[in-house]
């Protein structure tokens, strides 16, 4: 028996992530290896679980890296495709934070554009997981016909530079050449037996071994931005609604099944059952693609239901299954790239019989295809007062020990954000503002700009003050327009993310009139002039133009501001940068400082403990509204703003199905009318 393993390697792609895993495995790290797929992955027709290909590939990891400690996650579910794989990837695979993920759907998906799209959604979802797992794929085959979705899947594997291995080019020819009889490796022309699983595993481990030895050419693209999807990508953001997270419009005659789910293959759980004709249940979901999952049972007769979207019947859900191999989890499409937005999905039992053996089991409704958020790759400012916490506490991959500012959401030329995901990946925020005004609610019916701004109006930063910032003041719009080349003025506000005990901020000053202000500044009577205010974690401070202010050493804060970089430095503690003092702007400062200053007690408000799953408004002025949300579990809210800026300041979770974690910054475009948050996290939001 001569297996041509080399022709089984259909793609090597970029092996950077796999190589990192190999290095960690050599060192003896803890590693999690996950397998996502259908029945073959689950181990169907292997005589024992340890003889299925997934367990055998896992055994290769253990044998090859004896010092490492491995965890095995088998997320195979029989008779399910990549559309469901995409919808359950977060819960069944990514929640284990796997280091390596194998994905296999070539005999579950048909070789068509629909499954190319759902498979792309699944691959993107896995690759974009925050812990950057290594992902590879392989393609099983129907042993009688040679059919599989290899062609469409391989297009995706090549596009995302993931390794891909083929059974059709390695094992299948053994049958066509007569070197093996079909019955030797597969009893049903689809599922391998023990011998078949062994051969499938050998194709995969051959490829992994080759990559491990570096015996192949790999693609070098250390791209941090994610490529634009090749399909419409309507499935990547799939959210699966079951009785623990669904938003129901009404429910009569249906019972929520609260029995705990034992294992991921325990698929008829967390749904709803009904036995009577006329039982109705309705879900509120958002998206442009909607599917429904229910049970087809061999125990006949069984009830029949209809599914409606927005009041219109779109499908019949017949629970009668004329097969003998088992009950089946069916996923039917109800809306295929329809209008994006809110929809009501109603399921009603239309036929029930006295002799029904089992109730109708409604497993879930799956919705996807919402307009994508714009995740931004921040820009960084290195400053004499900066530190290392933006890297160490917030996880930004920025070198240096003087990182002062992360410009998380910025279209300012001094530090511009670049879109990381979706169809605008690689674009500057300022370019999108100019070329796609519809994203920001800035396209009027006449096609002209709707908003009174000629550039993206907001800027969100995280600031790490290891040392004190200079004492400074900003001009307002009027002054900046005349004296600063048409720039915006700068109104800003701070949310204190972290603060040492006895931490302070400079807010305001002690001069009672303009004459005293001028003499204090010109004579350098700083101790008399500067007013320090004690602050703590969770404090919010609005800094109007004309307010003397400075961030003091030890404080970490999130700043929301107008898109402007005009600062007048009043005093810099006589510090030197590169041997020289930084420029001061004494005359402009005296021009714009408000005298007398606002009382200190009116400046600081604490929002550390806002009510759970509620939008807490911290401040609203003509330039911005700034909110905080403390998410615990599930939280939904309407978005009526032209666009919504969101920064995750702690924890992790999902927003409209997209994984987010502390340090992420994104913009929800105008088309996103509803935001569904899930997880344990705090966010700061702002809009105009
Ligand atoms: Zn400032």
XYZ file of C-alpha atoms in Angstrom, residues 132 247 300 487 551 601:
6
model
C -4.610 33.537 18.277
C -35.337 37.541 23.668
C -43.431 8.470 14.237
C -8.425 73.136 14.058
C -2.699 64.049 34.843
C -16.232 69.646 44.066
